[in-house]
Short mmCIF file of C-alpha atoms in Angstrom, two decimals:
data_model
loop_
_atom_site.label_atom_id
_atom_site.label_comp_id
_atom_site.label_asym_id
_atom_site.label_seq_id
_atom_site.Cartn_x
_atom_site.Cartn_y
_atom_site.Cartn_z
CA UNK U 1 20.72 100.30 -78.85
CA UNK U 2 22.28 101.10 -75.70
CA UNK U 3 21.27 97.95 -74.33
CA UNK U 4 22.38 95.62 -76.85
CA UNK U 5 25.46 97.34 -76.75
CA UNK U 6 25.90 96.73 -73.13
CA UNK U 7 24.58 93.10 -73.36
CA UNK U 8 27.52 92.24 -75.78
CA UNK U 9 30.07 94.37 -73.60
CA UNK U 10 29.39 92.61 -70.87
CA UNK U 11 29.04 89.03 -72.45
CA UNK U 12 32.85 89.69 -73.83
CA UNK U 13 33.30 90.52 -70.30
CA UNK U 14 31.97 87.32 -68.64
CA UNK U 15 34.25 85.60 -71.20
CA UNK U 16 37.54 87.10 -70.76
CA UNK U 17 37.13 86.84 -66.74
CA UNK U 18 36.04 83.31 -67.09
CA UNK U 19 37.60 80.75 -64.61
CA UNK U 20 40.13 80.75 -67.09
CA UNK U 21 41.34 84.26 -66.35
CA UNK U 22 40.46 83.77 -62.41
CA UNK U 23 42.87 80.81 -62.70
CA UNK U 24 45.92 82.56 -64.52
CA UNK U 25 45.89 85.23 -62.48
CA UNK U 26 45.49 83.70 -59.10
CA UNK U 27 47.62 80.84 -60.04
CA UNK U 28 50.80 83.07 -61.27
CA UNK U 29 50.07 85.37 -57.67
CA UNK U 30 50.96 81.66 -56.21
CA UNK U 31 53.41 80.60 -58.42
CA UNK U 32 55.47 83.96 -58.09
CA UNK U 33 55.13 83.99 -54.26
CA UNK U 34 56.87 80.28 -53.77
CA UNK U 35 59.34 80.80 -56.68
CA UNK U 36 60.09 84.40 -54.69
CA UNK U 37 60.72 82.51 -51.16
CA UNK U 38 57.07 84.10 -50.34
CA UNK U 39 59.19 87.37 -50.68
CA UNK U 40 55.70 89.56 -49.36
CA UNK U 41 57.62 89.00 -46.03
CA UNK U 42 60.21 91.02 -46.86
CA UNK U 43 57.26 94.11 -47.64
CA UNK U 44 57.79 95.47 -43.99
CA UNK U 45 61.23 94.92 -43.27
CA UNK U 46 62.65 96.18 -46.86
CA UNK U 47 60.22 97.46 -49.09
CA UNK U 48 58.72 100.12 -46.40
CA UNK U 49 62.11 101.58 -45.63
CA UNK U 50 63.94 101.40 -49.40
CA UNK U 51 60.09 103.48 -50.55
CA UNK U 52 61.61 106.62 -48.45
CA UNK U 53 65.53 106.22 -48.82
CA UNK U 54 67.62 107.97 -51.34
CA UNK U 55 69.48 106.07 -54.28
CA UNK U 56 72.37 109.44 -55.05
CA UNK U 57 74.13 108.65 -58.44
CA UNK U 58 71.92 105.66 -59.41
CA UNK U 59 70.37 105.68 -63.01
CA UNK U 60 67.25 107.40 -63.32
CA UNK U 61 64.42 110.04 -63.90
CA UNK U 62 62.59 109.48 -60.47
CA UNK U 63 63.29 108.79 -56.98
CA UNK U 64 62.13 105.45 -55.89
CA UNK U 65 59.57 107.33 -53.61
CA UNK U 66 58.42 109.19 -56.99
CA UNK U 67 58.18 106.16 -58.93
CA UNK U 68 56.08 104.23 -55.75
CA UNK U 69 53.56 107.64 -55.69
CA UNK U 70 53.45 107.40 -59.40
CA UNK U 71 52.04 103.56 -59.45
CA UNK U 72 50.18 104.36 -56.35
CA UNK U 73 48.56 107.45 -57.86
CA UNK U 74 47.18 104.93 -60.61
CA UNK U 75 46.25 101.96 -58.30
CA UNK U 76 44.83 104.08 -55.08
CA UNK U 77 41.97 105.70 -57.50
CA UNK U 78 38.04 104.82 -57.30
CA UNK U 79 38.67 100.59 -57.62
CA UNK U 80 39.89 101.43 -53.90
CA UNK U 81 35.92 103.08 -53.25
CA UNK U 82 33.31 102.64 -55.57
CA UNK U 83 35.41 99.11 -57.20
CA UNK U 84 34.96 97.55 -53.63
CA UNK U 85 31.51 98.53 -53.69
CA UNK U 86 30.68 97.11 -56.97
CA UNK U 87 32.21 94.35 -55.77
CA UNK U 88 30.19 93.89 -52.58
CA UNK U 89 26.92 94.75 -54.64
CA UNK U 90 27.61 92.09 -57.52
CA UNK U 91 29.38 89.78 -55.72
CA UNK U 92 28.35 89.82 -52.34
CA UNK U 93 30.21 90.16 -49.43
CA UNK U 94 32.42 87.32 -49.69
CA UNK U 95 34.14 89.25 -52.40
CA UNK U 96 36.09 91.67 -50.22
CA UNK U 97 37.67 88.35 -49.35
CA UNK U 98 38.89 87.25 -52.86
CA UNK U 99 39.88 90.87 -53.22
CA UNK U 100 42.11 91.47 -50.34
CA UNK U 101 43.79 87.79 -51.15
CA UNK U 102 44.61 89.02 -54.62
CA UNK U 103 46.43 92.03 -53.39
CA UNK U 104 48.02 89.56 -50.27
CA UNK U 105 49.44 87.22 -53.06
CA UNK U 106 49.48 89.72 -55.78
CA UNK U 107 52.57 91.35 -53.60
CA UNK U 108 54.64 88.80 -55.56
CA UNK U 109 53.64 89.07 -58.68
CA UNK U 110 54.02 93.39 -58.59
CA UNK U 111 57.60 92.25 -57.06
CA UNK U 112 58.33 90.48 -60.35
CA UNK U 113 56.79 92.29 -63.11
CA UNK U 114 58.49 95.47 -61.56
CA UNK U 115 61.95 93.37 -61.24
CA UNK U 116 61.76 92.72 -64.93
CA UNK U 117 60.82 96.10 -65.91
CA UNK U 118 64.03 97.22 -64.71
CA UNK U 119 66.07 94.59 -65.47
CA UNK U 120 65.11 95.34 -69.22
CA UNK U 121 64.54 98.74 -69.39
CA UNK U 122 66.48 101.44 -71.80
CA UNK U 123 67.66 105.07 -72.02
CA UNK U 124 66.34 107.10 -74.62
CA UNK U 125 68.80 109.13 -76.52
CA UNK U 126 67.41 112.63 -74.71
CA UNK U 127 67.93 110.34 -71.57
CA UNK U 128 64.67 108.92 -70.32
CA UNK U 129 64.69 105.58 -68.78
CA UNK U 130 61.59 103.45 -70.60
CA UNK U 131 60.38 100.11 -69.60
CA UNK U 132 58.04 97.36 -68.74
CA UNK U 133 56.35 94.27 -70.10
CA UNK U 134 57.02 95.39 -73.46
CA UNK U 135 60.32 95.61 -72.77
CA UNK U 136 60.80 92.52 -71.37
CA UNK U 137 59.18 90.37 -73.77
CA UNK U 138 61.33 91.67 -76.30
CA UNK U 139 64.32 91.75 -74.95
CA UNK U 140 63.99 89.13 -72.34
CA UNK U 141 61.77 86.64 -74.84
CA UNK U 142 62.68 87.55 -78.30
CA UNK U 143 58.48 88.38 -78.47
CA UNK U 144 58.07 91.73 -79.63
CA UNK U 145 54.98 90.82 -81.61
CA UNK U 146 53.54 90.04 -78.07
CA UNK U 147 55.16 93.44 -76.74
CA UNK U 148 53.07 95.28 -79.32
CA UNK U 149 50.39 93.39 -78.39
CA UNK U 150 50.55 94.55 -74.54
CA UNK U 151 51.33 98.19 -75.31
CA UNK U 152 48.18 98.35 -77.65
CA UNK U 153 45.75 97.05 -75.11
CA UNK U 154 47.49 99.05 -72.41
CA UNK U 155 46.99 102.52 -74.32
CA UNK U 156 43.46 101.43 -75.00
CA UNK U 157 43.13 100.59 -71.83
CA UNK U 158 44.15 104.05 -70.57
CA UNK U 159 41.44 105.48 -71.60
CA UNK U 160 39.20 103.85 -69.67
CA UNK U 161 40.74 102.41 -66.57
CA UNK U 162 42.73 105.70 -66.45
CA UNK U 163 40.55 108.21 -67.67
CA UNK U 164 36.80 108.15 -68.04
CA UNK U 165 35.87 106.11 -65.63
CA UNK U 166 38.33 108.24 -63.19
CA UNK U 167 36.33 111.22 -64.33
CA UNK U 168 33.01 109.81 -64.33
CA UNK U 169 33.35 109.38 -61.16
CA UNK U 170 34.52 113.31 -60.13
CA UNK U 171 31.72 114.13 -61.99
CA UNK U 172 29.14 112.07 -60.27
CA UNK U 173 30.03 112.79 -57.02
CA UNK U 174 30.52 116.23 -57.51
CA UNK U 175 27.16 116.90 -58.91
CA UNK U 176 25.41 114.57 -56.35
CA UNK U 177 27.09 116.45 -53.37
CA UNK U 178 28.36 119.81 -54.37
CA UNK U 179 25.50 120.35 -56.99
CA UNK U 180 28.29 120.98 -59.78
CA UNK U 181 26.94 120.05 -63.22
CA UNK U 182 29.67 117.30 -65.06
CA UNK U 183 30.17 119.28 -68.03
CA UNK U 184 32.10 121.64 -65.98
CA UNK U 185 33.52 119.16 -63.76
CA UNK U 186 35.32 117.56 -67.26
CA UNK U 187 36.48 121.01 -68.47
CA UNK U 188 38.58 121.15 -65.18
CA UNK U 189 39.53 118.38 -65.04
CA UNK U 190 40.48 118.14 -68.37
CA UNK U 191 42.76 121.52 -68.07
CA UNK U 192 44.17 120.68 -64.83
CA UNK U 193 44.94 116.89 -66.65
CA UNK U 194 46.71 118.82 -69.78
CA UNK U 195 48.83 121.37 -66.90
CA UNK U 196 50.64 118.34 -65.84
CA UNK U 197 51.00 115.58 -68.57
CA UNK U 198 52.16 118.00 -70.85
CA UNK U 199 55.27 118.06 -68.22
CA UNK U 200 56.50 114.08 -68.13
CA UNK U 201 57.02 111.83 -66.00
CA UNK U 202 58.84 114.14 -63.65
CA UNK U 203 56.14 116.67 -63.13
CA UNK U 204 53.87 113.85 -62.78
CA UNK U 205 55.85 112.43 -60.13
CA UNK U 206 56.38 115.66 -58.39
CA UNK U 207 52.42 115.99 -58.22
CA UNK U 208 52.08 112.39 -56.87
CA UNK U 209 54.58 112.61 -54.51
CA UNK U 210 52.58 115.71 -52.65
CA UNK U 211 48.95 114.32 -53.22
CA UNK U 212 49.10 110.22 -52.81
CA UNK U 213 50.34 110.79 -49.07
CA UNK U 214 47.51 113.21 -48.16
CA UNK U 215 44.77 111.70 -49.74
CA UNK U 216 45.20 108.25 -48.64
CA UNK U 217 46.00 109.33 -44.71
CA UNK U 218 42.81 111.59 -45.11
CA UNK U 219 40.65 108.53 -46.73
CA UNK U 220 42.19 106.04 -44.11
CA UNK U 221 41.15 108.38 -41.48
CA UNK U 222 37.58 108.70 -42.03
CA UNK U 223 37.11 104.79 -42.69
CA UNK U 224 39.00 104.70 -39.10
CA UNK U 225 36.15 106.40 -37.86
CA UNK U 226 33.45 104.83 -39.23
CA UNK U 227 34.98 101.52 -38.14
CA UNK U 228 34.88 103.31 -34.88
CA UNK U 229 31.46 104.04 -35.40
CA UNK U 230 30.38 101.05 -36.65
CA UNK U 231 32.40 98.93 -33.66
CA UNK U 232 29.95 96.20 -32.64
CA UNK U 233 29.95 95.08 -36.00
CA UNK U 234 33.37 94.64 -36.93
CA UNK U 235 33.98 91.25 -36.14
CA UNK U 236 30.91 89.86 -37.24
CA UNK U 237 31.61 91.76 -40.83
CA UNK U 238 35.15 89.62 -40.77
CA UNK U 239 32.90 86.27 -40.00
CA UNK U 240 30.25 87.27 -42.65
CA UNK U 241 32.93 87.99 -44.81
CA UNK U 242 34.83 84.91 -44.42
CA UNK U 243 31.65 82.66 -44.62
CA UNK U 244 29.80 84.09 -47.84
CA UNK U 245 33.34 84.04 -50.12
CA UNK U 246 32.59 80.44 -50.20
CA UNK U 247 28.74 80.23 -49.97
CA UNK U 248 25.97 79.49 -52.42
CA UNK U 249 23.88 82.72 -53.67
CA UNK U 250 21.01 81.74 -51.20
CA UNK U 251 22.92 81.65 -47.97
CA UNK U 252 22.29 84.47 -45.95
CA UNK U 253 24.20 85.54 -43.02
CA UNK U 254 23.75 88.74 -40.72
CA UNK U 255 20.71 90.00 -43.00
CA UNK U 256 23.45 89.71 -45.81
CA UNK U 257 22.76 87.38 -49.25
CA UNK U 258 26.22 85.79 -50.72
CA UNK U 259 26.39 86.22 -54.42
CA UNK U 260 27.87 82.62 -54.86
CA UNK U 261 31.46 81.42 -55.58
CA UNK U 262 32.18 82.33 -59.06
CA UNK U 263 30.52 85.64 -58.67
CA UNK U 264 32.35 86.04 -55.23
CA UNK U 265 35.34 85.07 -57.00
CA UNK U 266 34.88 87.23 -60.57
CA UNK U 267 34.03 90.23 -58.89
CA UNK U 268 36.39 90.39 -56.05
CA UNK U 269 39.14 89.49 -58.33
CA UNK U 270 38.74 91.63 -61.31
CA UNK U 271 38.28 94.55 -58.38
CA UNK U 272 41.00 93.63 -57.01
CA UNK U 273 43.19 93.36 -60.36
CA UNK U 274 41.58 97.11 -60.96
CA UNK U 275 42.68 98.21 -57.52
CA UNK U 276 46.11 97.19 -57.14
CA UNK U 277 46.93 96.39 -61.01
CA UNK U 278 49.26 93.47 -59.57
CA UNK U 279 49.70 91.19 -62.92
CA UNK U 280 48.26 93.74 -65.63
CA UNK U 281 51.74 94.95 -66.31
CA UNK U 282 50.60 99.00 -65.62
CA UNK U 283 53.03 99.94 -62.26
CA UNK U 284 56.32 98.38 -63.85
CA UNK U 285 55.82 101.30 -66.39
CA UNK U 286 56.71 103.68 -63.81
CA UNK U 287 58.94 101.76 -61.30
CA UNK U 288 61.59 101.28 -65.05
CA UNK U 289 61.78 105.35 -64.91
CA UNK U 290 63.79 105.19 -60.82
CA UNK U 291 66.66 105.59 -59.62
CA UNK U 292 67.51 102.75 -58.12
CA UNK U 293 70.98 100.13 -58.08
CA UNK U 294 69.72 97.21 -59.07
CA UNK U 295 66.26 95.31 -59.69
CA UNK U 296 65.61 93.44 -57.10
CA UNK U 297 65.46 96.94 -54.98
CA UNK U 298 62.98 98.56 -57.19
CA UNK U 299 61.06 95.53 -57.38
CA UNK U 300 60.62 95.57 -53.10
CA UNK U 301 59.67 99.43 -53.41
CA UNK U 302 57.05 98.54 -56.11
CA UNK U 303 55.73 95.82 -54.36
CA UNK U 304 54.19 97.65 -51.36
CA UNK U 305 51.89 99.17 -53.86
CA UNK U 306 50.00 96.51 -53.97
CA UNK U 307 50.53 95.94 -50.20
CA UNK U 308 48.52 99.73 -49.19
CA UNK U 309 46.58 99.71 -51.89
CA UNK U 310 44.47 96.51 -51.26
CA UNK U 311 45.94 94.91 -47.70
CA UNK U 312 44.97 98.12 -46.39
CA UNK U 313 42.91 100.17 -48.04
CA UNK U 314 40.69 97.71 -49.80
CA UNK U 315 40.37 96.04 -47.05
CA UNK U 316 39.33 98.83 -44.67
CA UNK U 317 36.63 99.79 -47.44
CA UNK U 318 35.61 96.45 -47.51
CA UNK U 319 35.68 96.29 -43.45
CA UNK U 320 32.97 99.78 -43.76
CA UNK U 321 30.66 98.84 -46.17
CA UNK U 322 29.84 94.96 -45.02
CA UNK U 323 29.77 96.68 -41.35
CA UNK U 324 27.44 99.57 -42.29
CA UNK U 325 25.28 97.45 -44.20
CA UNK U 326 25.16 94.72 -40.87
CA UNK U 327 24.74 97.77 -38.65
CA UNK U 328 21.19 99.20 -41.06
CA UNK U 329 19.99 95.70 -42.85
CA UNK U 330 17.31 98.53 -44.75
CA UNK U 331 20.63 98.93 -46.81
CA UNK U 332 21.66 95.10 -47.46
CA UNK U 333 17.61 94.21 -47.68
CA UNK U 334 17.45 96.80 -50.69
CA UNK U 335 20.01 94.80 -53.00
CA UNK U 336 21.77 98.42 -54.27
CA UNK U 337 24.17 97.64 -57.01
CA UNK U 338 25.31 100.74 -57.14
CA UNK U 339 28.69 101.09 -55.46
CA UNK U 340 29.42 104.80 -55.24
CA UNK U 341 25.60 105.01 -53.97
CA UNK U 342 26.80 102.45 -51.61
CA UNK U 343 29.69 103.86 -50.63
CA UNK U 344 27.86 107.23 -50.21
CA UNK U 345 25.35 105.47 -47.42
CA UNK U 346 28.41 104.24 -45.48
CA UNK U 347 29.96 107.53 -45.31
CA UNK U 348 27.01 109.48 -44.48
CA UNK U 349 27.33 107.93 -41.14
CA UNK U 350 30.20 110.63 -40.45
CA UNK U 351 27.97 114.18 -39.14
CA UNK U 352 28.53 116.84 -41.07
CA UNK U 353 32.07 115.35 -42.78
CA UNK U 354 31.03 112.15 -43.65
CA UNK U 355 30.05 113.11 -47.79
CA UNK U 356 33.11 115.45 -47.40
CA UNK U 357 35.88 113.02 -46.20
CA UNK U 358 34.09 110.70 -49.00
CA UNK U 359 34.23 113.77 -51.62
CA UNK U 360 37.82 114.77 -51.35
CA UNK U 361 38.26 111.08 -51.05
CA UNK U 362 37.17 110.22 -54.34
CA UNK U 363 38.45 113.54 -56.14
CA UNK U 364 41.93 113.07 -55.19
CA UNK U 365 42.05 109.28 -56.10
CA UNK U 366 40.69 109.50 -59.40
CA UNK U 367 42.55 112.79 -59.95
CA UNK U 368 45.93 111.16 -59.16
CA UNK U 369 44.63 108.01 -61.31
CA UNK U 370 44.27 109.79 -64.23
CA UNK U 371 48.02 111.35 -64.29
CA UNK U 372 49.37 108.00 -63.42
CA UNK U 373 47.63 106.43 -66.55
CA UNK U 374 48.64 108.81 -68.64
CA UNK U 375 51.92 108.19 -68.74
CA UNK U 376 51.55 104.69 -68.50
CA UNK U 377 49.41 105.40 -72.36
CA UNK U 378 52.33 107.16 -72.99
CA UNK U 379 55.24 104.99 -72.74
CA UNK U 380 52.92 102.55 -74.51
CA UNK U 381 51.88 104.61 -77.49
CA UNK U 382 55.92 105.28 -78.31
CA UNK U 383 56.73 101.94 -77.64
CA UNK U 384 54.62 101.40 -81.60
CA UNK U 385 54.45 104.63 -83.00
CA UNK U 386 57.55 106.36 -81.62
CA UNK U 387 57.69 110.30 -80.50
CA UNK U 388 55.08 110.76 -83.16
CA UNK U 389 52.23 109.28 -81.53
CA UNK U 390 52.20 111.36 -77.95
CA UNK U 391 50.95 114.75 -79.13
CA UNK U 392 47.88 112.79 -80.60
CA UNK U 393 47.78 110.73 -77.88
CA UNK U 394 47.77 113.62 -75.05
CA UNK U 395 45.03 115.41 -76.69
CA UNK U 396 43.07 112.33 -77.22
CA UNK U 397 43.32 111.83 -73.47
CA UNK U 398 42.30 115.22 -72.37
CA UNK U 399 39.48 115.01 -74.82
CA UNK U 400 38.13 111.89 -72.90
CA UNK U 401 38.55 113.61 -69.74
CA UNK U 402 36.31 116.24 -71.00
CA UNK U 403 33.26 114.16 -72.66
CA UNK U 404 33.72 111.00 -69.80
CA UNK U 405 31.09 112.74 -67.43
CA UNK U 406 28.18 112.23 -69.99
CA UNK U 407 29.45 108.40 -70.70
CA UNK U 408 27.60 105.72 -69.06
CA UNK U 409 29.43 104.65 -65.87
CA UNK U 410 28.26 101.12 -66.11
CA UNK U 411 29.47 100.57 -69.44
CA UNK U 412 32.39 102.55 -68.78
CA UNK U 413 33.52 100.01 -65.93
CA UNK U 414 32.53 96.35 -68.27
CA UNK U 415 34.96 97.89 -70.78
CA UNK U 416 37.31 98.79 -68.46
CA UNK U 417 37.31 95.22 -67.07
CA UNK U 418 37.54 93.80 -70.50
CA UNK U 419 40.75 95.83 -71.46
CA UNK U 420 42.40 94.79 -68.36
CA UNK U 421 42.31 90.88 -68.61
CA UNK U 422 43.46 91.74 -72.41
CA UNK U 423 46.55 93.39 -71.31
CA UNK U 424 47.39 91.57 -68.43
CA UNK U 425 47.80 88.20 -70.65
CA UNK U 426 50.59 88.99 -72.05
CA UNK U 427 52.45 90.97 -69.13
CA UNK U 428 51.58 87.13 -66.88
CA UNK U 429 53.52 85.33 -69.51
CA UNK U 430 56.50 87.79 -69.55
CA UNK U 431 56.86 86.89 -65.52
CA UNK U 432 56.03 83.45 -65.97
CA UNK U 433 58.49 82.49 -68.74
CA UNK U 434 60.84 84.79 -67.35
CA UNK U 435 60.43 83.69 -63.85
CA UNK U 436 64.02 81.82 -63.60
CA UNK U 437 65.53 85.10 -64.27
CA UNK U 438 63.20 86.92 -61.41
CA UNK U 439 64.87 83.73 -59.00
CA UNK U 440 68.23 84.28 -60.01
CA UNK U 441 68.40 88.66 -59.60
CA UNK U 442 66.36 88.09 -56.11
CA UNK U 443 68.76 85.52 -55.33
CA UNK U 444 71.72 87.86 -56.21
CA UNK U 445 70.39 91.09 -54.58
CA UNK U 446 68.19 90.07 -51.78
CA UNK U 447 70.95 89.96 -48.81
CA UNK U 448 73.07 92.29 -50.59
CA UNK U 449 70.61 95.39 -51.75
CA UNK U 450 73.26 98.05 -51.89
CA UNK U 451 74.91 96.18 -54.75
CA UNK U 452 75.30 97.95 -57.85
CA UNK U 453 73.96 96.14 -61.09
CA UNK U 454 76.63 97.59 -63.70
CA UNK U 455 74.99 96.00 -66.93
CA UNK U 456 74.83 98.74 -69.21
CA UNK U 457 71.48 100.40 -69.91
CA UNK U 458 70.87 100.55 -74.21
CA UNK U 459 70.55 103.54 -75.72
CA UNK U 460 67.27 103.77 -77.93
CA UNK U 461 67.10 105.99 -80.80
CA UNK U 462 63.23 106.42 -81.24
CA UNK U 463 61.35 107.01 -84.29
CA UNK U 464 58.27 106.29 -86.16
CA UNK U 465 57.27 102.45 -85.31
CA UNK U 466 59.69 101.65 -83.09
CA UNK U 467 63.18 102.07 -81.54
CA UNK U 468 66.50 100.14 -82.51
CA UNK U 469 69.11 99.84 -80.01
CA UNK U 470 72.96 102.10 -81.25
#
């Protein structure tokens, strides 16, 4: 039964990230980044320094910093480790290639869908700022059929992408290192979950803001070293790399078999979507809840998400496993397609701290993933049911959390897959319809980001089905 279930899961799956999808997605990351002025240079020079600065007396919940963590705890999460692994093992190398030029051109499209979010967010009578590509397709489109559309896939979605495969991953790597059985790994987790949702968006961000810096410097670190460790192999990971993300399934470079184009292509961009969620609509959730003085400001924060989640951390993953599995060919000769058990090898390099670095790693991550995504679900499920929904919704999430480490990871990720392409449909034709507006606020805002946008926020009243503007 199982198997027929995951034959059809993962047929649904081969059809929604057809070169169809491939083409949407990498076409609107291009689109967005020439209408934009290629605006990913501006990621160093103003989105870096804005991510730390304070916005006093702008309109808000979170600082801009807390709304970056936020997205950031829900992008940095296991996509980042064992999603660049599956990628490597499915795809071949060459897919570290298509992933890291998803999140390079996907720095546009986060820009835009976060400018939006702001642009059309609203205020909540009790005064919580609410927003994203729901948002925007109503009020920016007139669609709010396609709104509801987007914020049912994306509470669906949570459950997965957010939750059990976040979880199933704890679990696994828990029990394989620390000898910790999962059904006690998902009662934690699901308490510790249920501590903090249960407190909003601002004791989510005040988690974030505390965790996401540690536990990527820590990660970084130890792939720094095995980099270090793996030095004579660097470069000729980058050429392997390079070569196989256009190379037919039987070319073989370095001991290393390519997995072909389109599986190059599927796999390291549906990784990449999961890592850095640039186009599936998820981030702008958060960046609408900042304090921030207009858009276009927001939008430069929110954009070097995508900029540390897969430039640099993807990539450096990426950069460790081709280069571990160069350095002992036993490991690219035995065809694992298993990418925490790949991941695991590469890290076991380290003496001693190697599954530890690897452990905290991948606790953290998912940890932080799952408290992102839960208030993405959230603002989702009250976008169509109103106030009424998030009690149910809450304790359907912390149930997940507590059943996810007996679920079948493989499964767990073709679904998760599926639910993203769904959802990030309709967020890519908010941006692209509304991509003359994204042109005119950058062009407004760009040379002048201390300007205040005083276009007044509507006031929601929420109830059951959905709000209406006072």
């Amino acid at each position: 039964m199982y198997e027929k279930i995951y034959s059809f899961v993962q047929s649904v799956d081969n059809l929604v990230w057809g070169w169809a999808m491939i083409l949407l997605l990498l076409g609107t990351h291009l689109f967005l980044t020439i209408r934009t002025g290629f605006i990913q240079r501006k990621t160093i020079t103003k989105g870096i320094p804005l991510s730390v600065s304070k916005e006093d007396g702008a309109d808000g919940e979170v600082s801009q910093f807390g709304a970056l963590t936020t997205a950031l705890a829900s992008t940095i999460g296991t996509g980042n480790i064992i999603g660049v692994g599956t990628a490597i093992a499915l795809g071949g190398p060459g897919a570290v290639l298509w992933c890291w030029l998803t999140g390079v051109f996907g720095i546009a499209t986060k820009y835009s869908e976060s400018l939006i979010a702001v642009k059309y967010r609203v205020k909540t009578e009790d005064g919580r700022m609410q927003g994203g590509a729901m948002y925007a397709l109503e009020r920016g489109l007139n669609m709010k059929w396609l709104g509801m559309i987007f914020a049912v896939f994306a509470g669906f979605a949570s459950f997965g992408i957010g939750c059990a495969t976040q979880v199933n991953a704890i679990a696994e790597v828990c029990n394989t290192n620390l000898g910790v059985p999962a059904w006690i790994v998902g009662v934690v987790i699901a308490i510790l979950t249920a501590f903090v949702i249960f407190g909003g968006i601002k004791s989510i961000a005040s988690v974030c803001e505390k965790l996401v810096p540690f536990m990527a410097a820590f990660y970084v670190l130890g792939c720094i070293i095995i980099l270090f460790m793996n030095r004579d192999f660097v470069i000729p990971a980058i050429t392997t790399i390079c070569q196989l993300a256009f190379a037919s399934p039987k070319t073989v470079v370095g001991g290393l078999v390519g997995g072909g184009l389109r599986a190059a292509i599927q796999y390291g961009v549906a990784r990449g979507l999961f890592s850095n969620e640039s186009g599936m609509g998820s981030a702008p959730i958060a960046a609408a809840a900042a304090k921030t003085k207009n858009p276009v400001r927001q939008a430069l924060v929110s954009s070097t998400g995508t900029f540390w989640d897969t430039v640099v951390v993807c990539l450096m993953t990426g950069l460790v496993l081709v280069s571990t599995m160069m350095k002992n060919p036993e490991i690219g000769a035995a065809q694992i397609t298993d990418g925490g058990k790949l991941t695991t090898l590469a890290f076991s390099q380290i003496p001693y701290f190697g599954p530890f670095i690897l452990v905290v790693g991948i606790i953290t991550f998912a940890y932080s993933t799952i408290l992102g995504w839960a208030y993405y679900g959230e603002r989702c499920v009250e976008y169509f049911s109103g106030k009424i929904g998030l009690i149910p919704y809450r304790v359907l999430y912390i149930v997940v959390a507590l059943i996810a480490p007996v679920l079948a990871l493989d499964l767990v990720w073709l679904i998760a897959d599926v639910l993203n392409a769904l959802m990030a449909i309709p967020n890519l034709i908010a941006v692209l319809l509304l991509s003359p507006v994204i042109v005119k606020e950058t062009k407004k805002y760009i040379n002048n980001l201390d300007a205040v946008d005083d276009t007044p926020v509507p006031v929601i009243k929420t109830g059951v089905g959905h709000k209406k503007e006072k």
